[in-house]
Amino acid sequence: MTERLARASGRHPWRVLAIWLVVTVAAVGTIGTFLESALEGEISITSETESKRADELLMEGFPPPPPEQDVTEVVVVRSERGSVDEPAFVQRVQRLEDELHEAGATIVISSSSGDNEQLVSADRDATELLVGLGADPDEETVKPLVALVQALDGEPGIEAAMTGEWTSDADFAQLSQDDLRTGELYFGGPAALVILLLVFGAVVAGLVPLALAIVSIVGALALTALVGQMFPLSVFTINMLTAMGLALGIDYSLFVLSRFREERSGGREKLDAIAAAGATASRAVLFSGIAFVLAMVGLLLVPSTIMRSLAAGAILVGIVAIVAALTLLPAVLSLLGDRVNALRLPFFGRATVGQAGESRFWARIVRAVMRRPVLSLALAAGLLVASAVPLLNLDTGSAGPSTFPDRFESKQGLLLLNEEFPSGGVEPVE
């Protein structure tokens, strides 16, 4: 099947390329329209755990206040020069209350708005403000409030920070974007390109796998945007999808492209080389991809929305990467032909261009392993055990502000809250 599909794609490359171009353009439009709303799912446990049942009983016995009175955020303001009772400090906190109301807060509770001494620290150098955001808040709602608190924190003699449900969610989203930008765009992609250039010894051959990975990621993001309209997904779906798309797209392309170059260097005609690669490398890609997707399906059984979101992203990009490797890649190879070896790099990848043969480097390694299988097995097992040793000190737990880098507002707010109100500053009010 894979041979016939590769031969058909190689025989009609412009048709295949046109189809993929239309699909990619449609995918970009879908991403721009639906992706943001698809990634609004909350992190929760889907099974009936004891803690979930306790939350339900708590909600039944102690119904939450109306949305406009519900408190979700905490602002901690500390005086670095004296007591919270000083007139200048009191006036500044009251002005912050007014500013928070003007910025969208529906309720602000402070020590000055009633008999709320619980909102003052034991040494009376800090106070809390409990803030509510109304019926339908989101990450964007909290940003103007965070800006006000950060502006206050920059004033002489005052330290201020904010934390809470929506402050944390906004930081979660920002952390996801930062990790994606740093991990994949600034490191993963460029590092993969350098390795591909060194392996193939040609710029064009090195760019083909990266291009296939990008197409796979774009297509999978569009599918994620559509799936997320029915089943809200976590914002971290993008991180999983991008990482897996980069890995699978490059990996699958390496198989097929290497076999195509090998067949061409052995004297086969272009279409026959594509068909041969389809019969061998593409078949391996198909079964490898199916195994990957089935493994990720297992994550869907975990009763956690974030685990299911990560699994969905991996499954979708795996499927798109398989289809692209079986159809788009043969078409691209048909159009490029031997130009896939264009823009050669000196001293790299020469063994795979112009001559068929095994790699002497890997051949030596394989022969050494075959001569001493027991020793090789022991060395490999020892390396794996050594790599796993750090897991002995692994701390597990739920993600939240305490796990954020210190630069995030919700982390600073939590640190300040725990420092000034170690017994839980908002519990008496709740």
PDB file of C-alpha atoms in Angstrom, residues 93-264:
ATOM      1  CA  VAL A  93      -4.173  51.505  49.926  1.00  0.00           C
ATOM      2  CA  GLN A  94      -7.564  53.210  49.689  1.00  0.00           C
ATOM      3  CA  ARG A  95      -6.500  54.782  46.399  1.00  0.00           C
ATOM      4  CA  LEU A  96      -5.521  51.318  45.154  1.00  0.00           C
ATOM      5  CA  GLU A  97      -9.014  50.084  46.071  1.00  0.00           C
ATOM      6  CA  ASP A  98     -10.569  52.795  43.922  1.00  0.00           C
ATOM      7  CA  GLU A  99      -8.194  52.038  41.049  1.00  0.00           C
ATOM      8  CA  LEU A 100      -9.016  48.320  41.204  1.00  0.00           C
ATOM      9  CA  HIS A 101     -12.742  49.096  41.030  1.00  0.00           C
ATOM     10  CA  GLU A 102     -12.187  51.364  38.040  1.00  0.00           C
ATOM     11  CA  ALA A 103     -10.113  48.641  36.316  1.00  0.00           C
ATOM     12  CA  GLY A 104     -12.936  46.098  36.527  1.00  0.00           C
ATOM     13  CA  ALA A 105     -12.966  44.573  40.011  1.00  0.00           C
ATOM     14  CA  THR A 106     -16.532  43.979  41.216  1.00  0.00           C
ATOM     15  CA  ILE A 107     -15.606  43.753  44.892  1.00  0.00           C
ATOM     16  CA  VAL A 108     -12.584  44.759  46.966  1.00  0.00           C
ATOM     17  CA  ILE A 109     -12.450  43.868  50.667  1.00  0.00           C
ATOM     18  CA  SER A 110      -9.767  45.465  52.828  1.00  0.00           C
ATOM     19  CA  SER A 111      -9.022  46.155  56.470  1.00  0.00           C
ATOM     20  CA  SER A 112     -10.186  49.737  56.021  1.00  0.00           C
ATOM     21  CA  SER A 113     -13.580  48.755  54.582  1.00  0.00           C
ATOM     22  CA  GLY A 114     -14.827  47.177  57.819  1.00  0.00           C
ATOM     23  CA  ASP A 115     -13.806  45.242  60.890  1.00  0.00           C
ATOM     24  CA  ASN A 116     -11.390  42.988  59.041  1.00  0.00           C
ATOM     25  CA  GLU A 117      -8.365  42.754  61.298  1.00  0.00           C
ATOM     26  CA  GLN A 118      -7.705  39.283  59.875  1.00  0.00           C
ATOM     27  CA  LEU A 119      -6.481  41.105  56.775  1.00  0.00           C
ATOM     28  CA  VAL A 120      -3.624  42.737  58.693  1.00  0.00           C
ATOM     29  CA  SER A 121      -0.424  40.817  59.402  1.00  0.00           C
ATOM     30  CA  ALA A 122       0.635  39.997  62.957  1.00  0.00           C
ATOM     31  CA  ASP A 123       3.420  42.600  62.955  1.00  0.00           C
ATOM     32  CA  ARG A 124       1.091  45.117  61.279  1.00  0.00           C
ATOM     33  CA  ASP A 125       3.433  45.909  58.416  1.00  0.00           C
ATOM     34  CA  ALA A 126       1.251  44.353  55.687  1.00  0.00           C
ATOM     35  CA  THR A 127      -2.382  44.138  54.671  1.00  0.00           C
ATOM     36  CA  GLU A 128      -4.466  42.081  52.265  1.00  0.00           C
ATOM     37  CA  LEU A 129      -7.054  43.160  49.732  1.00  0.00           C
ATOM     38  CA  LEU A 130      -9.487  40.484  48.593  1.00  0.00           C
ATOM     39  CA  VAL A 131     -10.595  41.066  45.008  1.00  0.00           C
ATOM     40  CA  GLY A 132     -13.456  39.667  42.920  1.00  0.00           C
ATOM     41  CA  LEU A 133     -13.693  39.877  39.133  1.00  0.00           C
ATOM     42  CA  GLY A 134     -17.374  39.241  38.463  1.00  0.00           C
ATOM     43  CA  ALA A 135     -19.342  36.583  36.595  1.00  0.00           C
ATOM     44  CA  ASP A 136     -17.237  35.894  33.506  1.00  0.00           C
ATOM     45  CA  PRO A 137     -13.597  36.732  34.169  1.00  0.00           C
ATOM     46  CA  ASP A 138     -10.672  35.473  32.150  1.00  0.00           C
ATOM     47  CA  GLU A 139      -6.938  35.995  31.890  1.00  0.00           C
ATOM     48  CA  GLU A 140      -7.421  39.310  30.078  1.00  0.00           C
ATOM     49  CA  THR A 141      -9.692  40.647  32.836  1.00  0.00           C
ATOM     50  CA  VAL A 142      -6.978  40.399  35.457  1.00  0.00           C
ATOM     51  CA  LYS A 143      -4.164  42.045  33.462  1.00  0.00           C
ATOM     52  CA  PRO A 144      -5.174  45.701  34.162  1.00  0.00           C
ATOM     53  CA  LEU A 145      -5.402  44.885  37.872  1.00  0.00           C
ATOM     54  CA  VAL A 146      -1.972  43.256  37.855  1.00  0.00           C
ATOM     55  CA  ALA A 147      -0.566  46.346  36.138  1.00  0.00           C
ATOM     56  CA  LEU A 148      -1.929  48.558  38.945  1.00  0.00           C
ATOM     57  CA  VAL A 149      -0.392  46.349  41.627  1.00  0.00           C
ATOM     58  CA  GLN A 150       2.954  46.268  39.827  1.00  0.00           C
ATOM     59  CA  ALA A 151       2.892  50.057  39.543  1.00  0.00           C
ATOM     60  CA  LEU A 152       2.316  50.287  43.300  1.00  0.00           C
ATOM     61  CA  ASP A 153       5.169  47.846  43.898  1.00  0.00           C
ATOM     62  CA  GLY A 154       7.484  50.234  42.116  1.00  0.00           C
ATOM     63  CA  GLU A 155       6.739  53.099  44.509  1.00  0.00           C
ATOM     64  CA  PRO A 156       9.294  53.885  47.252  1.00  0.00           C
ATOM     65  CA  GLY A 157       8.666  52.253  50.620  1.00  0.00           C
ATOM     66  CA  ILE A 158       5.941  49.875  49.398  1.00  0.00           C
ATOM     67  CA  GLU A 159       6.028  46.237  48.318  1.00  0.00           C
ATOM     68  CA  ALA A 160       2.944  44.831  46.595  1.00  0.00           C
ATOM     69  CA  ALA A 161       2.041  41.656  44.730  1.00  0.00           C
ATOM     70  CA  MET A 162      -1.073  39.855  43.527  1.00  0.00           C
ATOM     71  CA  THR A 163      -2.001  36.195  43.328  1.00  0.00           C
ATOM     72  CA  GLY A 164      -5.139  34.139  42.853  1.00  0.00           C
ATOM     73  CA  GLU A 165      -7.063  31.978  40.434  1.00  0.00           C
ATOM     74  CA  TRP A 166      -7.081  34.226  37.381  1.00  0.00           C
ATOM     75  CA  THR A 167      -3.671  35.741  38.049  1.00  0.00           C
ATOM     76  CA  SER A 168      -2.293  32.200  38.033  1.00  0.00           C
ATOM     77  CA  ASP A 169      -4.179  31.332  34.845  1.00  0.00           C
ATOM     78  CA  ALA A 170      -2.742  34.375  33.089  1.00  0.00           C
ATOM     79  CA  ASP A 171       0.746  33.369  34.221  1.00  0.00           C
ATOM     80  CA  PHE A 172       0.092  29.796  33.086  1.00  0.00           C
ATOM     81  CA  ALA A 173      -0.719  31.044  29.593  1.00  0.00           C
ATOM     82  CA  GLN A 174       2.336  33.314  29.535  1.00  0.00           C
ATOM     83  CA  LEU A 175       4.580  30.513  30.802  1.00  0.00           C
ATOM     84  CA  SER A 176       3.308  28.215  28.062  1.00  0.00           C
ATOM     85  CA  GLN A 177       4.072  30.827  25.402  1.00  0.00           C
ATOM     86  CA  ASP A 178       7.525  31.521  26.838  1.00  0.00           C
ATOM     87  CA  ASP A 179       8.413  27.821  26.960  1.00  0.00           C
ATOM     88  CA  LEU A 180       7.155  27.317  23.415  1.00  0.00           C
ATOM     89  CA  ARG A 181       9.144  30.279  22.128  1.00  0.00           C
ATOM     90  CA  THR A 182      12.329  29.327  23.968  1.00  0.00           C
ATOM     91  CA  GLY A 183      12.162  25.555  23.669  1.00  0.00           C
ATOM     92  CA  GLU A 184      10.983  25.072  20.101  1.00  0.00           C
ATOM     93  CA  LEU A 185      11.515  28.306  18.168  1.00  0.00           C
ATOM     94  CA  TYR A 186      14.796  29.473  19.686  1.00  0.00           C
ATOM     95  CA  PHE A 187      16.400  26.113  20.476  1.00  0.00           C
ATOM     96  CA  GLY A 188      14.617  23.025  19.129  1.00  0.00           C
ATOM     97  CA  GLY A 189      14.105  24.199  15.557  1.00  0.00           C
ATOM     98  CA  PRO A 190      17.568  25.724  14.993  1.00  0.00           C
ATOM     99  CA  ALA A 191      19.291  22.773  16.701  1.00  0.00           C
ATOM    100  CA  ALA A 192      17.364  20.316  14.531  1.00  0.00           C
ATOM    101  CA  LEU A 193      18.298  22.263  11.393  1.00  0.00           C
ATOM    102  CA  VAL A 194      22.004  22.205  12.268  1.00  0.00           C
ATOM    103  CA  ILE A 195      21.899  18.447  12.879  1.00  0.00           C
ATOM    104  CA  LEU A 196      20.029  17.836   9.623  1.00  0.00           C
ATOM    105  CA  LEU A 197      22.554  19.889   7.675  1.00  0.00           C
ATOM    106  CA  LEU A 198      25.407  17.899   9.184  1.00  0.00           C
ATOM    107  CA  VAL A 199      23.685  14.555   8.532  1.00  0.00           C
ATOM    108  CA  PHE A 200      22.697  15.197   4.914  1.00  0.00           C
ATOM    109  CA  GLY A 201      25.525  17.517   3.953  1.00  0.00           C
ATOM    110  CA  ALA A 202      23.171  19.615   1.813  1.00  0.00           C
ATOM    111  CA  VAL A 203      21.007  22.616   2.629  1.00  0.00           C
ATOM    112  CA  VAL A 204      17.986  21.507   0.576  1.00  0.00           C
ATOM    113  CA  ALA A 205      17.993  17.995   2.033  1.00  0.00           C
ATOM    114  CA  GLY A 206      18.252  19.473   5.516  1.00  0.00           C
ATOM    115  CA  LEU A 207      15.332  21.845   4.998  1.00  0.00           C
ATOM    116  CA  VAL A 208      12.896  19.227   3.651  1.00  0.00           C
ATOM    117  CA  PRO A 209      12.334  17.404   6.999  1.00  0.00           C
ATOM    118  CA  LEU A 210      11.955  20.713   8.826  1.00  0.00           C
ATOM    119  CA  ALA A 211       9.386  21.896   6.269  1.00  0.00           C
ATOM    120  CA  LEU A 212       7.427  18.662   6.666  1.00  0.00           C
ATOM    121  CA  ALA A 213       7.450  19.125  10.452  1.00  0.00           C
ATOM    122  CA  ILE A 214       6.091  22.672  10.100  1.00  0.00           C
ATOM    123  CA  VAL A 215       3.304  21.512   7.781  1.00  0.00           C
ATOM    124  CA  SER A 216       2.420  18.746  10.252  1.00  0.00           C
ATOM    125  CA  ILE A 217       2.286  21.208  13.140  1.00  0.00           C
ATOM    126  CA  VAL A 218       0.077  23.660  11.231  1.00  0.00           C
ATOM    127  CA  GLY A 219      -2.343  20.917  10.198  1.00  0.00           C
ATOM    128  CA  ALA A 220      -2.519  19.504  13.712  1.00  0.00           C
ATOM    129  CA  LEU A 221      -3.102  22.950  15.229  1.00  0.00           C
ATOM    130  CA  ALA A 222      -6.100  23.380  12.932  1.00  0.00           C
ATOM    131  CA  LEU A 223      -7.505  20.013  14.017  1.00  0.00           C
ATOM    132  CA  THR A 224      -6.896  20.994  17.636  1.00  0.00           C
ATOM    133  CA  ALA A 225      -8.832  24.214  17.087  1.00  0.00           C
ATOM    134  CA  LEU A 226     -11.799  22.208  15.793  1.00  0.00           C
ATOM    135  CA  VAL A 227     -11.653  19.466  18.433  1.00  0.00           C
ATOM    136  CA  GLY A 228     -11.392  22.118  21.138  1.00  0.00           C
ATOM    137  CA  GLN A 229     -14.791  23.510  20.188  1.00  0.00           C
ATOM    138  CA  MET A 230     -16.350  20.260  21.432  1.00  0.00           C
ATOM    139  CA  PHE A 231     -13.871  19.315  24.157  1.00  0.00           C
ATOM    140  CA  PRO A 232     -12.073  22.336  25.674  1.00  0.00           C
ATOM    141  CA  LEU A 233      -8.335  21.664  25.815  1.00  0.00           C
ATOM    142  CA  SER A 234      -5.500  22.940  27.978  1.00  0.00           C
ATOM    143  CA  VAL A 235      -3.234  25.705  26.725  1.00  0.00           C
ATOM    144  CA  PHE A 236      -0.312  23.283  27.154  1.00  0.00           C
ATOM    145  CA  THR A 237      -1.684  21.227  24.263  1.00  0.00           C
ATOM    146  CA  ILE A 238       0.270  23.515  21.931  1.00  0.00           C
ATOM    147  CA  ASN A 239       3.544  22.744  23.704  1.00  0.00           C
ATOM    148  CA  MET A 240       3.055  18.991  23.388  1.00  0.00           C
ATOM    149  CA  LEU A 241       1.841  19.258  19.807  1.00  0.00           C
ATOM    150  CA  THR A 242       4.740  21.431  18.688  1.00  0.00           C
ATOM    151  CA  ALA A 243       7.399  19.286  20.350  1.00  0.00           C
ATOM    152  CA  MET A 244       5.962  16.032  18.987  1.00  0.00           C
ATOM    153  CA  GLY A 245       5.353  17.566  15.554  1.00  0.00           C
ATOM    154  CA  LEU A 246       8.951  18.699  15.293  1.00  0.00           C
ATOM    155  CA  ALA A 247      10.246  15.294  16.398  1.00  0.00           C
ATOM    156  CA  LEU A 248       7.925  13.120  14.303  1.00  0.00           C
ATOM    157  CA  GLY A 249       8.026  15.270  11.173  1.00  0.00           C
ATOM    158  CA  ILE A 250      11.816  15.221  11.126  1.00  0.00           C
ATOM    159  CA  ASP A 251      12.080  11.564  12.145  1.00  0.00           C
ATOM    160  CA  TYR A 252       9.703  10.290   9.471  1.00  0.00           C
ATOM    161  CA  SER A 253      11.317  12.448   6.799  1.00  0.00           C
ATOM    162  CA  LEU A 254      14.756  11.139   7.713  1.00  0.00           C
ATOM    163  CA  PHE A 255      13.653   7.567   7.040  1.00  0.00           C
ATOM    164  CA  VAL A 256      12.143   8.260   3.644  1.00  0.00           C
ATOM    165  CA  LEU A 257      14.642  10.863   2.444  1.00  0.00           C
ATOM    166  CA  SER A 258      17.663   8.760   3.396  1.00  0.00           C
ATOM    167  CA  ARG A 259      16.279   5.727   1.584  1.00  0.00           C
ATOM    168  CA  PHE A 260      15.452   7.804  -1.510  1.00  0.00           C
ATOM    169  CA  ARG A 261      18.998   9.184  -1.688  1.00  0.00           C
ATOM    170  CA  GLU A 262      20.424   5.717  -1.195  1.00  0.00           C
ATOM    171  CA  GLU A 263      18.311   4.295  -4.028  1.00  0.00           C
ATOM    172  CA  ARG A 264      19.255   7.162  -6.335  1.00  0.00           C
TER     173      ARG A 264
END
